[in-house]
Tab-separated table of C-alpha atoms in Angstrom:
chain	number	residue	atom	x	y	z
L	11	UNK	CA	-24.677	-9.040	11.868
L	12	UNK	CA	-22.182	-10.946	13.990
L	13	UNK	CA	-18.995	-8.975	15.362
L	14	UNK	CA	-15.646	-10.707	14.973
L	15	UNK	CA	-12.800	-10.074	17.452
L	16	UNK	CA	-9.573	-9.114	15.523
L	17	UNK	CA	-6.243	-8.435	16.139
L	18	UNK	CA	-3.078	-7.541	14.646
L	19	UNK	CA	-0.013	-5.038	14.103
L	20	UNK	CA	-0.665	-2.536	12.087
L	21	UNK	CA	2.116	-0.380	10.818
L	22	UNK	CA	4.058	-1.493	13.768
L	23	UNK	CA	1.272	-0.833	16.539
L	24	UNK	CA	-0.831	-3.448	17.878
L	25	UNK	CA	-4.980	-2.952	16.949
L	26	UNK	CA	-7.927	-4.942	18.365
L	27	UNK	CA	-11.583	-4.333	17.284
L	28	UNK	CA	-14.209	-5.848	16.447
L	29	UNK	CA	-15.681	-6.103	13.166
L	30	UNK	CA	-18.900	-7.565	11.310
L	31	UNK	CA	-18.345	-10.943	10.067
L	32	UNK	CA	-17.247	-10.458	6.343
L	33	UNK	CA	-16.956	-6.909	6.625
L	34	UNK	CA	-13.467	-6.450	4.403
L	35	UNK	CA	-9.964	-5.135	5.796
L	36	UNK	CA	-10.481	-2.067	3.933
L	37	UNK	CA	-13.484	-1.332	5.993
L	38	UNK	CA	-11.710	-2.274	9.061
L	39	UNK	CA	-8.802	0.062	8.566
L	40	UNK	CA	-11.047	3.141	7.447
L	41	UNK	CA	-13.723	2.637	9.482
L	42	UNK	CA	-12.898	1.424	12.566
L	43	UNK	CA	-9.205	1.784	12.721
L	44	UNK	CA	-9.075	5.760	10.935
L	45	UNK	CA	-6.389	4.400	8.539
L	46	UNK	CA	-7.884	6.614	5.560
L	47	UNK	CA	-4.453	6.483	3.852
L	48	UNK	CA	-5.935	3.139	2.842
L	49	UNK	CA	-7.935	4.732	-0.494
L	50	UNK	CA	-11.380	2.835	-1.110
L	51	UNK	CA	-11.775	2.958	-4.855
L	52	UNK	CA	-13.888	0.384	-7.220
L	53	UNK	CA	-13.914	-1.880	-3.966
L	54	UNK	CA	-13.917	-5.293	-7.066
L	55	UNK	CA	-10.484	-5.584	-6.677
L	56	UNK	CA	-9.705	-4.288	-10.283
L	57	UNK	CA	-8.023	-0.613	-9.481
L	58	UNK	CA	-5.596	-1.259	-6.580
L	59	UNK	CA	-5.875	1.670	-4.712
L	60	UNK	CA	-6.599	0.152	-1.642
L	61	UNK	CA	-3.485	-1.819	-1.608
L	62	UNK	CA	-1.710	-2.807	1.720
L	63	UNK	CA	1.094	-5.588	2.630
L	64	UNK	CA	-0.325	-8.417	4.524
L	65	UNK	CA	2.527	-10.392	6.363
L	66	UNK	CA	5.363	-8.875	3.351
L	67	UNK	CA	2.649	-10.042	0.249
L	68	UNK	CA	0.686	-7.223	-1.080
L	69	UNK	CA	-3.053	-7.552	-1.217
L	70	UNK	CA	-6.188	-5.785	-2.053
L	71	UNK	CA	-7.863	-5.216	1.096
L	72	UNK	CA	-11.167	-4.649	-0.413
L	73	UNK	CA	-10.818	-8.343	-1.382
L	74	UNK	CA	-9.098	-9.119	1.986
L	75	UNK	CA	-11.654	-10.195	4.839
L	76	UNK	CA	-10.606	-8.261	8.097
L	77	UNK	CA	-11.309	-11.515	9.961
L	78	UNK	CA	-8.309	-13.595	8.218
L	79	UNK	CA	-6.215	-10.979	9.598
L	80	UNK	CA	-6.014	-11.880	12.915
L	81	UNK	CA	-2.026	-12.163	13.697
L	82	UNK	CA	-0.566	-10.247	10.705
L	83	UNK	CA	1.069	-7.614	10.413
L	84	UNK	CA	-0.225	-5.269	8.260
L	85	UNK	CA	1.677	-1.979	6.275
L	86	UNK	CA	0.087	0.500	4.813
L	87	UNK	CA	1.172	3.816	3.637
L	88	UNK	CA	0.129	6.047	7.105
L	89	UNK	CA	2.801	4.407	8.431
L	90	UNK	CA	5.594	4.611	5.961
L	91	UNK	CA	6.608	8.403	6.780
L	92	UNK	CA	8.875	8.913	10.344
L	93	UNK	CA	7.876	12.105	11.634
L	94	UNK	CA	8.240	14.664	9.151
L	95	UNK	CA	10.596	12.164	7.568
L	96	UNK	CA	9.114	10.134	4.166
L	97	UNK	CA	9.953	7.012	3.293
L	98	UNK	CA	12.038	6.995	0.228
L	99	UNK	CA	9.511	5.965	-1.958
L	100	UNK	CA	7.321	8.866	-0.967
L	101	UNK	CA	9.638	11.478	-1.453
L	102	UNK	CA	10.663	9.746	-4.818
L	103	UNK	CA	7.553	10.087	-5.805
L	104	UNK	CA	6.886	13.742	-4.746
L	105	UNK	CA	10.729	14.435	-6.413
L	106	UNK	CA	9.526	13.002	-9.933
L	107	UNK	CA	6.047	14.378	-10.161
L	108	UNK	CA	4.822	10.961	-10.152
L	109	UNK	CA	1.542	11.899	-8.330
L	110	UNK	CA	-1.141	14.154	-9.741
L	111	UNK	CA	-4.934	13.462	-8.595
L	112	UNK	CA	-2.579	11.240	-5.988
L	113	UNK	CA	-5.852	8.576	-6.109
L	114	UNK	CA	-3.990	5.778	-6.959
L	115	UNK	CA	-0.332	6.810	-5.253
L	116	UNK	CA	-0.644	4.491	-1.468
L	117	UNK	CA	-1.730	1.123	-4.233
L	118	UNK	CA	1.307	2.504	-6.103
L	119	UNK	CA	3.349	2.554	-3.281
L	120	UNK	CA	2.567	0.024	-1.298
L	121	UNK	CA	3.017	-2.538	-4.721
L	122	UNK	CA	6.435	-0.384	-5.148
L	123	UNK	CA	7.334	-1.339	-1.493
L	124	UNK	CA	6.148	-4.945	-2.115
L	125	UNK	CA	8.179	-5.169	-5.193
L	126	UNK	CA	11.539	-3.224	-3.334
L	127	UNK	CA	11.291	-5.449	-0.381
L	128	UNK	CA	11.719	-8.595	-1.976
L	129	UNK	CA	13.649	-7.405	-4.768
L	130	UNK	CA	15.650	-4.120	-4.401
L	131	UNK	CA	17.646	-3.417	-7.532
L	132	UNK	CA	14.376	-4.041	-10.157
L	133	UNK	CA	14.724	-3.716	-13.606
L	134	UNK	CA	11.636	-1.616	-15.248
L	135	UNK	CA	10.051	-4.545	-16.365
L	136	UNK	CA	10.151	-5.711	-12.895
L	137	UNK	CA	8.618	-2.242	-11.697
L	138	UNK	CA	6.402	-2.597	-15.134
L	139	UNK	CA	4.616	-6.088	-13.298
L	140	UNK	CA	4.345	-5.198	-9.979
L	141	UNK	CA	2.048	-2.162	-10.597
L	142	UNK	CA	-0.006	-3.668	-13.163
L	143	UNK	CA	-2.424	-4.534	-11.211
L	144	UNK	CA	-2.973	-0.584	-10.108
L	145	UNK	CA	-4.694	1.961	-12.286
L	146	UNK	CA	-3.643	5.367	-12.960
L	147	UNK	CA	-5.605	7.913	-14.585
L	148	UNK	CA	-3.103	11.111	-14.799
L	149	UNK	CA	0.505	10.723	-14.951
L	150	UNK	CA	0.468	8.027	-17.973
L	151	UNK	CA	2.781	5.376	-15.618
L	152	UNK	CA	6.022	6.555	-16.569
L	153	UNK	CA	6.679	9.262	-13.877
L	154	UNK	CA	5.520	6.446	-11.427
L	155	UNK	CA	8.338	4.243	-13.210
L	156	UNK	CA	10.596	6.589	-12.557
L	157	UNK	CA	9.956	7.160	-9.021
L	158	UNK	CA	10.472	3.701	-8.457
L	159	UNK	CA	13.431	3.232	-10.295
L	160	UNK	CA	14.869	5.953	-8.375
L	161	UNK	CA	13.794	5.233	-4.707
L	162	UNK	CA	15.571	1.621	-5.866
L	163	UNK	CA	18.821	3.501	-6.719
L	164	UNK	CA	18.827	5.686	-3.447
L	165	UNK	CA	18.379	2.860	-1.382
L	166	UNK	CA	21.513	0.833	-2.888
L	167	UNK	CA	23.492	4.344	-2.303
L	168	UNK	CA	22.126	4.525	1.038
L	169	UNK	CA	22.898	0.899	1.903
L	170	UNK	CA	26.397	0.901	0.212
């Protein structure tokens, strides 16, 4: 199979590699990058574990070829955390119990940070939407709800 030069900033550091032609980004990042933070579930782009931001618009990178990548900038959650200090969504989430198998919690997170980024002070039907497309088979949503709404509220008391 033909290998594809690729490059782009991922989670702030710049990455080159090559990759097979059509191989998808969640390969890329697993596989050749050792971003395993990036969680390969149903890889049809129905559970949204393996959900990333892609230039600030969240995407499924087992959908996602690696090749249309070149130039982005890409987030994912091994890069959220500073040190030994989590982002606030993280530590929401760890606060409200909103992980258990913690499967689907970086697609949760990184569609929570989507969602925050653009939008800060969501209402829970705005939270509601932006993880629907991410499927949870422990906590029954509504500690992940919660987590959001509350990373939400500590960054508007952080920002004030």
């Amino acid at each position: 199979m033909k290998k594809v030069p690729v490059q782009f900033v991922l989670n702030g550091e710049e990455k080159a590699e090559f990759v097979e032609s059509g191989a998808t980004l969640l390969r890329a990042l697993r596989e050749k990058i050792g971003d395993t933070s990036v969680k390969a579930g149903c890889q049809q782009g129905t559970c949204g574990s393996c959900a990333v931001i892609v230039d600030g618009e969240l995407r499924l990178s087992c959908l996602t070829l690696a090749e249309r990548c070149g130039g982005c900038s890409i987030e994912t959650t091994g890069g959220l955390a500073h040190g030994e200090v989590l982002h606030p969504l993280q530590r929401a989430f760890n606060e409200g119990f909103a992980t258990q198998c913690g499967f689907c919690t970086p697609g949760m997170i990184m569609a929570a940070k989507a969602l925050l980024d653009r939008n800060p002070q969501p209402s829970r039907e705005d939270v509601v939407e932006a993880i629907s497309g991410n499927i949870c088979r422990c906590t029954g949503y509504e500690p992940i709800i919660q987590a959001i709404l509350a990373a939400a509220r500590a960054n508007s008391l952080s920002a004030a």
